[in-house]
């Protein structure tokens, strides 16, 4: 059905494990900087330590892949995508068994312990933090999938290729490069300080992030360029790039503003936005800049990025092009409500006051 030989199918299935091993070796070997993380519930007062070099691993992997140094053809990752999804799911299952069984069982239900995990933080020899490495794996593999899909498309259509598909792939590479440039900010996000390491997070990083997020490319890299009047290229390609960049500025801006505030509460963000807060005398919540426009501008920004990516492909009526955008919108609407409950429990009356001051959840003036 897939048109692969048995050997190719097996190689495709093992591809995620091979990438995992190569990236792990790069992560351990390449120079890194050491930083403190954010308060972690299972570590009490002490701050966890991290060794970060995601950007170096990312650039190295991109170079190795783009120069064809692995001996695999450039379009390999697109060709074996379905087998790779199966292989990555198996890899997640193996990693989950290992990670979950390392920690003692607790009083919660068995299924919950497997799905959500037992430990909040797993580190090896001060060298590898499992959560942060899994994000390296997911991000790098996603970018490689984008490059490989573009190579596959070009191989099929050459000069008649869909420029929008290359733009879409470039947006993914930008999205991942941005993540690695600001890798330290990730230490201040929900997954790192709040989630346990179970199948949900592991499969999220090993399967969903690298192999399901680029679903639009799986569905459209094999298609010819859309029939769009070239005089509309500026509107189509320029418009999608503008939506994506505005989304990126909102998302990155909001995350960075909060990060700067948590590290230096008195500092004016980018020399422009004063850190205005609501306070109960002990704790503070930012309510200026992005955090005064809606309670989760960062989520809204990422939804806009996904919208720009969907438009870039130019296959406006093709469902594949929209799956990621629809998924992310639903995901963030639900995640915002989860974070809202967490913050309401943590901040009590202060959170109610913040809500009164900043009434919108995601989209200022709308929702
Ligand atoms: P946030 O970075 O928004 O973190 C939420 C936490 O920030 C809250 O629990 C609270 O924690 C603190 N906080 C909330 N409001 C304020 C405020 N006004 N002032 C000060 N602190 C506040 O959410 P996530 O960790 O979920 O997301 C981080 C980034 O990762 C986002 O950009 C998101 O879009 C992205 N992301 C992307 C995903 C994807 O699949 N593409 C998936 C998940 C996240 P506390 O008070 O304890 O500090």
mmCIF file of C-alpha atoms and ligand atoms in Angstrom:
data_model
loop_
_atom_site.group_PDB
_atom_site.id
_atom_site.type_symbol
_atom_site.label_atom_id
_atom_site.label_comp_id
_atom_site.label_asym_id
_atom_site.label_seq_id
_atom_site.Cartn_x
_atom_site.Cartn_y
_atom_site.Cartn_z
ATOM 1 C CA UNK A 1 0.000 0.000 0.000
ATOM 2 C CA UNK A 2 2.821 2.429 0.919
ATOM 3 C CA UNK A 3 4.989 1.411 -2.040
ATOM 4 C CA UNK A 4 7.947 0.686 0.280
ATOM 5 C CA UNK A 5 10.015 -2.499 0.187
ATOM 6 C CA UNK A 6 10.143 -4.542 3.402
ATOM 7 C CA UNK A 7 13.637 -3.245 4.137
ATOM 8 C CA UNK A 8 12.497 0.365 3.619
ATOM 9 C CA UNK A 9 9.440 -0.205 5.799
ATOM 10 C CA UNK A 10 11.614 -1.555 8.637
ATOM 11 C CA UNK A 11 14.116 1.285 8.184
ATOM 12 C CA UNK A 12 11.221 3.760 8.259
ATOM 13 C CA UNK A 13 9.888 2.235 11.464
ATOM 14 C CA UNK A 14 13.348 2.496 13.060
ATOM 15 C CA UNK A 15 14.019 6.036 11.796
ATOM 16 C CA UNK A 16 12.690 7.821 14.933
ATOM 17 C CA UNK A 17 14.859 5.620 17.183
ATOM 18 C CA UNK A 18 17.918 6.357 15.015
ATOM 19 C CA UNK A 19 17.222 10.113 15.129
ATOM 20 C CA UNK A 20 16.678 9.859 18.883
ATOM 21 C CA UNK A 21 20.088 8.171 19.337
ATOM 22 C CA UNK A 22 21.930 10.667 17.103
ATOM 23 C CA UNK A 23 20.347 13.705 18.780
ATOM 24 C CA UNK A 24 21.032 12.303 22.233
ATOM 25 C CA UNK A 25 24.703 11.830 21.313
ATOM 26 C CA UNK A 26 24.864 15.412 19.963
ATOM 27 C CA UNK A 27 23.126 16.757 23.081
ATOM 28 C CA UNK A 28 25.610 15.005 25.368
ATOM 29 C CA UNK A 29 28.703 15.861 23.308
ATOM 30 C CA UNK A 30 28.107 19.447 22.189
ATOM 31 C CA UNK A 31 28.994 22.316 24.525
ATOM 32 C CA UNK A 32 26.114 23.601 26.647
ATOM 33 C CA UNK A 33 25.381 26.324 29.167
ATOM 34 C CA UNK A 34 24.079 25.590 32.636
ATOM 35 C CA UNK A 35 21.162 27.489 34.109
ATOM 36 C CA UNK A 36 18.699 27.374 36.971
ATOM 37 C CA UNK A 37 15.091 26.531 36.189
ATOM 38 C CA UNK A 38 11.825 27.739 37.679
ATOM 39 C CA UNK A 39 10.400 26.676 41.067
ATOM 40 C CA UNK A 40 9.505 23.007 40.794
ATOM 41 C CA UNK A 41 6.901 21.541 43.045
ATOM 42 C CA UNK A 42 8.785 18.316 43.875
ATOM 43 C CA UNK A 43 12.061 20.071 44.581
ATOM 44 C CA UNK A 44 10.799 22.317 47.354
ATOM 45 C CA UNK A 45 12.801 25.519 47.722
ATOM 46 C CA UNK A 46 15.791 24.455 45.603
ATOM 47 C CA UNK A 47 15.769 25.328 41.905
ATOM 48 C CA UNK A 48 16.462 22.552 39.380
ATOM 49 C CA UNK A 49 19.598 22.856 37.235
ATOM 50 C CA UNK A 50 19.605 22.440 33.472
ATOM 51 C CA UNK A 51 22.191 21.963 30.739
ATOM 52 C CA UNK A 52 20.962 23.634 27.535
ATOM 53 C CA UNK A 53 22.347 23.332 23.985
ATOM 54 C CA UNK A 54 19.219 22.840 21.873
ATOM 55 C CA UNK A 55 20.237 25.471 19.317
ATOM 56 C CA UNK A 56 23.615 23.829 18.691
ATOM 57 C CA UNK A 57 21.984 20.390 18.326
ATOM 58 C CA UNK A 58 19.342 21.838 15.993
ATOM 59 C CA UNK A 59 21.845 23.602 13.705
ATOM 60 C CA UNK A 60 24.120 20.580 13.632
ATOM 61 C CA UNK A 61 21.251 18.205 12.768
ATOM 62 C CA UNK A 62 19.900 20.543 10.082
ATOM 63 C CA UNK A 63 23.340 20.756 8.499
ATOM 64 C CA UNK A 64 23.905 17.001 8.622
ATOM 65 C CA UNK A 65 20.490 16.327 7.061
ATOM 66 C CA UNK A 66 20.604 19.049 4.414
ATOM 67 C CA UNK A 67 24.069 17.986 3.234
ATOM 68 C CA UNK A 68 22.843 14.391 3.011
ATOM 69 C CA UNK A 69 25.538 13.197 5.429
ATOM 70 C CA UNK A 70 23.293 10.467 6.892
ATOM 71 C CA UNK A 71 23.276 8.782 3.425
ATOM 72 C CA UNK A 72 19.444 8.818 3.550
ATOM 73 C CA UNK A 73 17.859 10.658 0.607
ATOM 74 C CA UNK A 74 16.669 14.174 1.493
ATOM 75 C CA UNK A 75 13.014 13.209 1.035
ATOM 76 C CA UNK A 76 13.315 10.054 3.169
ATOM 77 C CA UNK A 77 11.374 11.395 6.138
ATOM 78 C CA UNK A 78 8.371 12.259 3.956
ATOM 79 C CA UNK A 79 8.490 8.893 2.191
ATOM 80 C CA UNK A 80 8.509 6.823 5.408
ATOM 81 C CA UNK A 81 6.210 9.098 7.454
ATOM 82 C CA UNK A 82 3.494 6.517 8.289
ATOM 83 C CA UNK A 83 6.027 3.870 9.303
ATOM 84 C CA UNK A 84 7.876 6.495 11.316
ATOM 85 C CA UNK A 85 4.669 7.377 13.177
ATOM 86 C CA UNK A 86 4.281 3.696 14.096
ATOM 87 C CA UNK A 87 7.961 3.517 15.122
ATOM 88 C CA UNK A 88 7.742 6.684 17.206
ATOM 89 C CA UNK A 89 4.639 5.370 18.982
ATOM 90 C CA UNK A 90 6.493 2.162 19.852
ATOM 91 C CA UNK A 91 9.478 4.225 21.036
ATOM 92 C CA UNK A 92 7.155 6.297 23.255
ATOM 93 C CA UNK A 93 5.691 3.149 24.779
ATOM 94 C CA UNK A 94 9.160 1.763 25.583
ATOM 95 C CA UNK A 95 10.306 5.090 27.073
ATOM 96 C CA UNK A 96 7.108 5.370 29.122
ATOM 97 C CA UNK A 97 7.554 1.915 30.652
ATOM 98 C CA UNK A 98 11.142 2.739 31.551
ATOM 99 C CA UNK A 99 10.481 6.227 32.953
ATOM 100 C CA UNK A 100 7.317 5.333 34.869
ATOM 101 C CA UNK A 101 8.743 2.170 36.438
ATOM 102 C CA UNK A 102 11.826 4.051 37.687
ATOM 103 C CA UNK A 103 9.662 5.875 40.250
ATOM 104 C CA UNK A 104 7.707 4.237 43.081
ATOM 105 C CA UNK A 105 3.954 3.794 42.594
ATOM 106 C CA UNK A 106 1.714 6.301 44.333
ATOM 107 C CA UNK A 107 -1.908 6.312 45.498
ATOM 108 C CA UNK A 108 -3.468 7.424 42.188
ATOM 109 C CA UNK A 109 -5.136 4.988 39.790
ATOM 110 C CA UNK A 110 -2.911 2.739 37.692
ATOM 111 C CA UNK A 111 -4.018 4.135 34.345
ATOM 112 C CA UNK A 112 -3.451 7.714 35.518
ATOM 113 C CA UNK A 113 0.057 6.814 36.663
ATOM 114 C CA UNK A 114 0.871 5.437 33.188
ATOM 115 C CA UNK A 115 -0.762 8.297 31.326
ATOM 116 C CA UNK A 116 0.376 11.180 33.478
ATOM 117 C CA UNK A 117 3.471 9.574 34.957
ATOM 118 C CA UNK A 118 4.894 9.568 38.465
ATOM 119 C CA UNK A 119 7.958 11.866 38.404
ATOM 120 C CA UNK A 120 7.910 15.567 37.672
ATOM 121 C CA UNK A 121 11.566 15.697 36.798
ATOM 122 C CA UNK A 122 14.023 13.026 35.587
ATOM 123 C CA UNK A 123 17.674 13.883 35.057
ATOM 124 C CA UNK A 124 20.711 11.713 34.309
ATOM 125 C CA UNK A 125 24.129 12.551 35.685
ATOM 126 C CA UNK A 126 23.489 16.298 35.556
ATOM 127 C CA UNK A 127 23.825 15.954 31.767
ATOM 128 C CA UNK A 128 20.404 15.105 30.385
ATOM 129 C CA UNK A 129 17.047 16.393 31.575
ATOM 130 C CA UNK A 130 14.513 14.028 30.007
ATOM 131 C CA UNK A 131 11.790 16.626 29.392
ATOM 132 C CA UNK A 132 14.144 19.164 27.836
ATOM 133 C CA UNK A 133 15.797 16.496 25.678
ATOM 134 C CA UNK A 134 12.440 15.248 24.471
ATOM 135 C CA UNK A 135 11.642 18.786 23.365
ATOM 136 C CA UNK A 136 14.953 18.854 21.480
ATOM 137 C CA UNK A 137 14.020 15.590 19.776
ATOM 138 C CA UNK A 138 10.499 16.748 18.909
ATOM 139 C CA UNK A 139 11.570 20.155 17.632
ATOM 140 C CA UNK A 140 14.550 19.007 15.566
ATOM 141 C CA UNK A 141 12.652 16.067 14.049
ATOM 142 C CA UNK A 142 9.739 18.363 13.144
ATOM 143 C CA UNK A 143 12.078 20.780 11.357
ATOM 144 C CA UNK A 144 13.735 17.874 9.521
ATOM 145 C CA UNK A 145 10.296 16.629 8.458
ATOM 146 C CA UNK A 146 9.529 20.083 7.047
ATOM 147 C CA UNK A 147 12.801 20.171 5.084
ATOM 148 C CA UNK A 148 12.306 16.607 3.865
ATOM 149 C CA UNK A 149 8.738 17.329 2.709
ATOM 150 C CA UNK A 150 9.936 20.366 0.753
ATOM 151 C CA UNK A 151 12.633 18.192 -0.844
ATOM 152 C CA UNK A 152 10.046 15.547 -1.758
ATOM 153 C CA UNK A 153 7.760 18.163 -3.315
ATOM 154 C CA UNK A 154 10.603 19.709 -5.312
ATOM 155 C CA UNK A 155 11.658 16.247 -6.490
ATOM 156 C CA UNK A 156 8.118 15.671 -7.820
ATOM 157 C CA UNK A 157 7.399 19.020 -9.434
ATOM 158 C CA UNK A 158 10.701 20.873 -9.940
ATOM 159 C CA UNK A 159 10.182 24.325 -11.422
ATOM 160 C CA UNK A 160 6.376 23.906 -11.212
ATOM 161 C CA UNK A 161 6.515 23.465 -7.416
ATOM 162 C CA UNK A 162 4.153 25.172 -4.982
ATOM 163 C CA UNK A 163 6.117 28.148 -3.568
ATOM 164 C CA UNK A 164 3.598 28.270 -0.720
ATOM 165 C CA UNK A 165 4.667 24.812 0.408
ATOM 166 C CA UNK A 166 8.270 25.991 0.680
ATOM 167 C CA UNK A 167 7.045 29.016 2.636
ATOM 168 C CA UNK A 168 5.057 26.716 4.937
ATOM 169 C CA UNK A 169 8.160 24.537 5.497
ATOM 170 C CA UNK A 170 10.269 27.632 6.162
ATOM 171 C CA UNK A 171 7.696 28.759 8.750
ATOM 172 C CA UNK A 172 8.147 25.467 10.590
ATOM 173 C CA UNK A 173 11.940 25.889 10.564
ATOM 174 C CA UNK A 174 11.507 29.445 11.878
ATOM 175 C CA UNK A 175 9.081 28.239 14.572
ATOM 176 C CA UNK A 176 11.582 25.636 15.778
ATOM 177 C CA UNK A 177 14.634 27.919 15.472
ATOM 178 C CA UNK A 178 12.770 30.472 17.598
ATOM 179 C CA UNK A 179 12.057 27.814 20.207
ATOM 180 C CA UNK A 180 15.753 26.932 20.460
ATOM 181 C CA UNK A 181 16.954 30.548 20.500
ATOM 182 C CA UNK A 182 14.666 31.058 23.503
ATOM 183 C CA UNK A 183 15.122 27.550 24.924
ATOM 184 C CA UNK A 184 15.662 28.889 28.424
ATOM 185 C CA UNK A 185 12.196 30.461 28.409
ATOM 186 C CA UNK A 186 10.771 26.930 28.056
ATOM 187 C CA UNK A 187 11.916 26.248 31.632
ATOM 188 C CA UNK A 188 9.205 28.687 32.726
ATOM 189 C CA UNK A 189 6.373 26.875 30.944
ATOM 190 C CA UNK A 190 3.619 24.606 32.223
ATOM 191 C CA UNK A 191 5.044 21.338 30.798
ATOM 192 C CA UNK A 192 8.307 21.796 32.638
ATOM 193 C CA UNK A 193 7.164 22.996 36.042
ATOM 194 C CA UNK A 194 3.742 21.369 36.312
ATOM 195 C CA UNK A 195 3.456 18.158 34.250
ATOM 196 C CA UNK A 196 4.632 14.700 35.224
ATOM 197 C CA UNK A 197 6.527 12.421 32.824
ATOM 198 C CA UNK A 198 4.044 9.834 31.565
ATOM 199 C CA UNK A 199 2.778 8.555 28.222
ATOM 200 C CA UNK A 200 0.888 11.797 27.565
ATOM 201 C CA UNK A 201 3.962 14.028 27.642
ATOM 202 C CA UNK A 202 6.322 11.420 26.169
ATOM 203 C CA UNK A 203 4.087 10.562 23.178
ATOM 204 C CA UNK A 204 3.354 14.301 22.845
ATOM 205 C CA UNK A 205 7.066 15.041 22.327
ATOM 206 C CA UNK A 206 8.023 11.877 20.440
ATOM 207 C CA UNK A 207 5.005 11.369 18.143
ATOM 208 C CA UNK A 208 2.574 14.286 18.139
ATOM 209 C CA UNK A 209 5.004 17.201 18.022
ATOM 210 C CA UNK A 210 7.423 15.977 15.313
ATOM 211 C CA UNK A 211 5.148 13.716 13.271
ATOM 212 C CA UNK A 212 1.552 14.934 13.595
ATOM 213 C CA UNK A 213 2.085 18.695 13.725
ATOM 214 C CA UNK A 214 3.412 18.673 10.122
ATOM 215 C CA UNK A 215 0.279 16.782 9.001
ATOM 216 C CA UNK A 216 -0.474 19.461 6.385
ATOM 217 C CA UNK A 217 2.781 18.553 4.651
ATOM 218 C CA UNK A 218 1.913 14.846 4.692
ATOM 219 C CA UNK A 219 -1.300 15.674 2.842
ATOM 220 C CA UNK A 220 -0.097 18.335 0.400
ATOM 221 C CA UNK A 221 3.576 17.758 -0.522
ATOM 222 C CA UNK A 222 2.434 15.164 -3.074
ATOM 223 C CA UNK A 223 -0.001 17.600 -4.739
ATOM 224 C CA UNK A 224 0.737 19.955 -7.636
ATOM 225 C CA UNK A 225 0.781 23.710 -6.997
ATOM 226 C CA UNK A 226 -2.683 25.212 -6.396
ATOM 227 C CA UNK A 227 -4.286 27.047 -9.259
ATOM 228 C CA UNK A 228 -3.907 30.615 -7.972
ATOM 229 C CA UNK A 229 -3.689 33.605 -10.291
ATOM 230 C CA UNK A 230 -0.022 34.789 -10.079
ATOM 231 C CA UNK A 231 -1.260 38.374 -9.697
ATOM 232 C CA UNK A 232 -2.630 37.305 -6.301
ATOM 233 C CA UNK A 233 0.704 35.907 -5.089
ATOM 234 C CA UNK A 234 1.471 39.012 -3.059
ATOM 235 C CA UNK A 235 -1.854 38.788 -1.244
ATOM 236 C CA UNK A 236 -1.653 35.011 -0.762
ATOM 237 C CA UNK A 237 2.026 34.582 0.158
ATOM 238 C CA UNK A 238 2.538 38.044 1.651
ATOM 239 C CA UNK A 239 -0.708 37.788 3.610
ATOM 240 C CA UNK A 240 0.105 34.377 5.056
ATOM 241 C CA UNK A 241 3.624 35.520 5.993
ATOM 242 C CA UNK A 242 2.168 38.627 7.681
ATOM 243 C CA UNK A 243 -0.367 36.607 9.713
ATOM 244 C CA UNK A 244 2.378 34.188 10.741
ATOM 245 C CA UNK A 245 4.802 36.971 11.747
ATOM 246 C CA UNK A 246 2.180 38.908 13.713
ATOM 247 C CA UNK A 247 1.305 35.662 15.528
ATOM 248 C CA UNK A 248 4.969 35.026 16.237
ATOM 249 C CA UNK A 249 5.490 38.536 17.637
ATOM 250 C CA UNK A 250 2.478 38.183 19.926
ATOM 251 C CA UNK A 251 3.407 34.722 21.157
ATOM 252 C CA UNK A 252 7.119 35.379 21.605
ATOM 253 C CA UNK A 253 6.440 38.828 23.033
ATOM 254 C CA UNK A 254 4.019 37.520 25.667
ATOM 255 C CA UNK A 255 6.247 34.634 26.728
ATOM 256 C CA UNK A 256 9.306 36.840 26.852
ATOM 257 C CA UNK A 257 7.539 39.578 28.820
ATOM 258 C CA UNK A 258 6.481 37.063 31.490
ATOM 259 C CA UNK A 259 9.941 35.490 31.552
ATOM 260 C CA UNK A 260 11.651 38.882 32.028
ATOM 261 C CA UNK A 261 9.120 39.781 34.714
ATOM 262 C CA UNK A 262 9.690 36.529 36.651
ATOM 263 C CA UNK A 263 13.432 37.029 36.558
ATOM 264 C CA UNK A 264 13.593 40.812 37.118
ATOM 265 C CA UNK A 265 10.208 42.101 38.347
ATOM 266 C CA UNK A 266 11.197 45.772 38.221
ATOM 267 C CA UNK A 267 12.537 45.721 34.656
ATOM 268 C CA UNK A 268 10.706 47.591 31.862
ATOM 269 C CA UNK A 269 10.063 45.095 29.058
ATOM 270 C CA UNK A 270 12.071 46.007 25.918
ATOM 271 C CA UNK A 271 12.459 49.471 27.416
ATOM 272 C CA UNK A 272 8.788 50.102 26.525
ATOM 273 C CA UNK A 273 6.297 48.247 28.725
ATOM 274 C CA UNK A 274 6.242 48.979 32.462
ATOM 275 C CA UNK A 275 5.582 45.919 34.638
ATOM 276 C CA UNK A 276 2.167 46.943 36.031
ATOM 277 C CA UNK A 277 0.687 44.283 38.336
ATOM 278 C CA UNK A 278 -2.313 43.425 40.473
ATOM 279 C CA UNK A 279 -1.069 42.445 43.902
ATOM 280 C CA UNK A 280 -2.236 41.117 47.247
ATOM 281 C CA UNK A 281 0.898 42.426 48.934
ATOM 282 C CA UNK A 282 2.706 39.073 48.654
ATOM 283 C CA UNK A 283 2.092 37.876 45.125
ATOM 284 C CA UNK A 284 1.788 39.732 41.827
ATOM 285 C CA UNK A 285 0.207 39.116 38.447
ATOM 286 C CA UNK A 286 1.288 41.088 35.394
ATOM 287 C CA UNK A 287 -1.507 43.107 33.832
ATOM 288 C CA UNK A 288 0.364 45.370 31.412
ATOM 289 C CA UNK A 289 1.482 44.794 27.828
ATOM 290 C CA UNK A 290 0.508 41.398 26.416
ATOM 291 C CA UNK A 291 -0.771 40.248 29.822
ATOM 292 C CA UNK A 292 -3.125 43.204 29.973
ATOM 293 C CA UNK A 293 -4.630 42.526 26.517
ATOM 294 C CA UNK A 294 -5.884 38.995 27.274
ATOM 295 C CA UNK A 295 -5.024 36.366 29.866
ATOM 296 C CA UNK A 296 -3.298 34.153 27.277
ATOM 297 C CA UNK A 297 -2.066 36.264 24.377
ATOM 298 C CA UNK A 298 0.732 33.715 23.925
ATOM 299 C CA UNK A 299 -1.820 31.046 22.953
ATOM 300 C CA UNK A 300 -3.638 33.452 20.629
ATOM 301 C CA UNK A 301 -0.329 34.294 18.912
ATOM 302 C CA UNK A 302 0.391 30.632 18.248
ATOM 303 C CA UNK A 303 -3.083 30.119 16.810
ATOM 304 C CA UNK A 304 -2.370 32.998 14.385
ATOM 305 C CA UNK A 305 0.926 31.376 13.402
ATOM 306 C CA UNK A 306 -0.942 28.154 12.590
ATOM 307 C CA UNK A 307 -3.466 30.142 10.538
ATOM 308 C CA UNK A 308 -0.669 31.770 8.516
ATOM 309 C CA UNK A 309 0.833 28.335 7.876
ATOM 310 C CA UNK A 310 -2.457 26.911 6.639
ATOM 311 C CA UNK A 311 -3.032 29.842 4.264
ATOM 312 C CA UNK A 312 0.543 29.645 2.927
ATOM 313 C CA UNK A 313 -0.098 26.210 1.399
ATOM 314 C CA UNK A 314 -2.683 27.695 -0.964
ATOM 315 C CA UNK A 315 -4.864 24.546 -0.842
ATOM 316 C CA UNK A 316 -7.706 26.459 0.772
ATOM 317 C CA UNK A 317 -10.352 23.746 0.447
ATOM 318 C CA UNK A 318 -8.076 20.830 1.322
ATOM 319 C CA UNK A 319 -8.784 19.519 4.840
ATOM 320 C CA UNK A 320 -5.170 18.382 5.389
ATOM 321 C CA UNK A 321 -4.036 22.007 5.243
ATOM 322 C CA UNK A 322 -6.330 22.957 8.143
ATOM 323 C CA UNK A 323 -5.984 20.039 10.568
ATOM 324 C CA UNK A 324 -3.133 21.562 12.605
ATOM 325 C CA UNK A 325 -4.836 24.959 12.848
ATOM 326 C CA UNK A 326 -8.122 23.386 14.008
ATOM 327 C CA UNK A 327 -6.340 21.083 16.462
ATOM 328 C CA UNK A 328 -4.281 23.933 17.960
ATOM 329 C CA UNK A 329 -7.321 26.178 18.381
ATOM 330 C CA UNK A 330 -9.240 23.455 20.244
ATOM 331 C CA UNK A 331 -6.131 22.527 22.236
ATOM 332 C CA UNK A 332 -5.482 26.084 23.426
ATOM 333 C CA UNK A 333 -9.117 26.774 24.271
ATOM 334 C CA UNK A 334 -9.023 23.733 26.540
ATOM 335 C CA UNK A 335 -5.499 24.393 27.879
ATOM 336 C CA UNK A 336 -6.414 27.958 28.776
ATOM 337 C CA UNK A 337 -9.285 26.643 30.908
ATOM 338 C CA UNK A 338 -6.970 24.169 32.648
ATOM 339 C CA UNK A 339 -4.452 26.918 33.408
ATOM 340 C CA UNK A 340 -7.297 29.185 34.536
ATOM 341 C CA UNK A 341 -8.379 26.573 37.121
ATOM 342 C CA UNK A 342 -4.784 26.143 38.276
ATOM 343 C CA UNK A 343 -4.286 29.895 38.678
ATOM 344 C CA UNK A 344 -7.674 30.387 40.378
ATOM 345 C CA UNK A 345 -6.684 27.718 42.934
ATOM 346 C CA UNK A 346 -3.177 29.134 43.375
ATOM 347 C CA UNK A 347 -4.016 32.863 43.541
ATOM 348 C CA UNK A 348 -7.627 32.840 44.849
ATOM 349 C CA UNK A 349 -9.006 36.375 45.271
ATOM 350 C CA UNK A 350 -6.012 37.879 43.443
ATOM 351 C CA UNK A 351 -6.897 35.881 40.327
ATOM 352 C CA UNK A 352 -10.493 37.151 40.509
ATOM 353 C CA UNK A 353 -9.153 40.700 40.549
ATOM 354 C CA UNK A 354 -6.872 39.945 37.601
ATOM 355 C CA UNK A 355 -9.851 38.545 35.688
ATOM 356 C CA UNK A 356 -11.825 41.706 36.354
ATOM 357 C CA UNK A 357 -8.949 43.818 35.049
ATOM 358 C CA UNK A 358 -8.235 41.552 32.054
ATOM 359 C CA UNK A 359 -11.597 40.019 31.089
ATOM 360 C CA UNK A 360 -10.619 38.260 27.837
ATOM 361 C CA UNK A 361 -9.225 34.730 27.800
ATOM 362 C CA UNK A 362 -7.470 34.623 24.407
ATOM 363 C CA UNK A 363 -8.543 37.182 21.831
ATOM 364 C CA UNK A 364 -8.727 40.799 23.075
ATOM 365 C CA UNK A 365 -12.237 42.210 22.726
ATOM 366 C CA UNK A 366 -13.651 38.928 21.408
ATOM 367 C CA UNK A 367 -13.138 35.902 23.672
HETATM 368 P P1 LIG B 1 1.997 30.103 30.055
HETATM 369 O O1 LIG B 1 3.384 30.425 29.625
HETATM 370 O O2 LIG B 1 0.950 31.088 29.725
HETATM 371 O O3 LIG B 1 2.086 29.841 31.618
HETATM 372 C C1 LIG B 1 0.959 29.860 32.443
HETATM 373 C C2 LIG B 1 1.450 30.203 33.826
HETATM 374 O O4 LIG B 1 1.987 31.523 33.847
HETATM 375 C C3 LIG B 1 0.350 30.212 34.861
HETATM 376 O O5 LIG B 1 0.066 28.909 35.318
HETATM 377 C C4 LIG B 1 0.977 31.096 35.923
HETATM 378 O O6 LIG B 1 1.967 30.292 36.580
HETATM 379 C C5 LIG B 1 1.698 32.139 35.103
HETATM 380 N N1 LIG B 1 0.870 33.302 34.806
HETATM 381 C C6 LIG B 1 -0.330 33.352 34.184
HETATM 382 N N2 LIG B 1 -0.789 34.593 34.056
HETATM 383 C C7 LIG B 1 0.158 35.382 34.606
HETATM 384 C C8 LIG B 1 0.270 36.785 34.789
HETATM 385 N N3 LIG B 1 -0.668 37.625 34.368
HETATM 386 N N4 LIG B 1 1.374 37.256 35.414
HETATM 387 C C9 LIG B 1 2.328 36.428 35.846
HETATM 388 N N5 LIG B 1 2.285 35.080 35.706
HETATM 389 C C10 LIG B 1 1.205 34.575 35.091
HETATM 390 O O7 LIG B 1 1.457 28.747 29.451
HETATM 391 P P2 LIG B 1 2.147 27.421 28.920
HETATM 392 O O8 LIG B 1 3.245 27.012 29.810
HETATM 393 O O9 LIG B 1 1.010 26.500 28.679
HETATM 394 O O10 LIG B 1 2.724 27.834 27.481
HETATM 395 C C11 LIG B 1 3.990 28.407 27.247
HETATM 396 C C12 LIG B 1 4.222 28.604 25.758
HETATM 397 O O11 LIG B 1 4.300 27.351 25.116
HETATM 398 C C13 LIG B 1 3.079 29.383 25.083
HETATM 399 O O12 LIG B 1 3.598 30.231 24.094
HETATM 400 C C14 LIG B 1 2.295 28.338 24.386
HETATM 401 O O13 LIG B 1 1.666 28.888 23.253
HETATM 402 C C15 LIG B 1 3.384 27.323 24.045
HETATM 403 N N6 LIG B 1 2.834 25.988 23.895
HETATM 404 C C16 LIG B 1 2.782 25.467 22.662
HETATM 405 C C17 LIG B 1 2.217 24.238 22.464
HETATM 406 C C18 LIG B 1 2.113 23.716 21.096
HETATM 407 O O14 LIG B 1 1.698 22.573 20.995
HETATM 408 N N7 LIG B 1 2.429 24.435 20.049
HETATM 409 C C19 LIG B 1 1.752 23.394 23.565
HETATM 410 C C20 LIG B 1 1.840 24.050 24.825
HETATM 411 C C21 LIG B 1 2.376 25.296 24.983
HETATM 412 P P3 LIG B 1 2.762 30.744 37.925
HETATM 413 O O15 LIG B 1 1.962 31.804 38.568
HETATM 414 O O16 LIG B 1 2.857 29.503 38.738
HETATM 415 O O17 LIG B 1 4.084 31.231 37.443
#
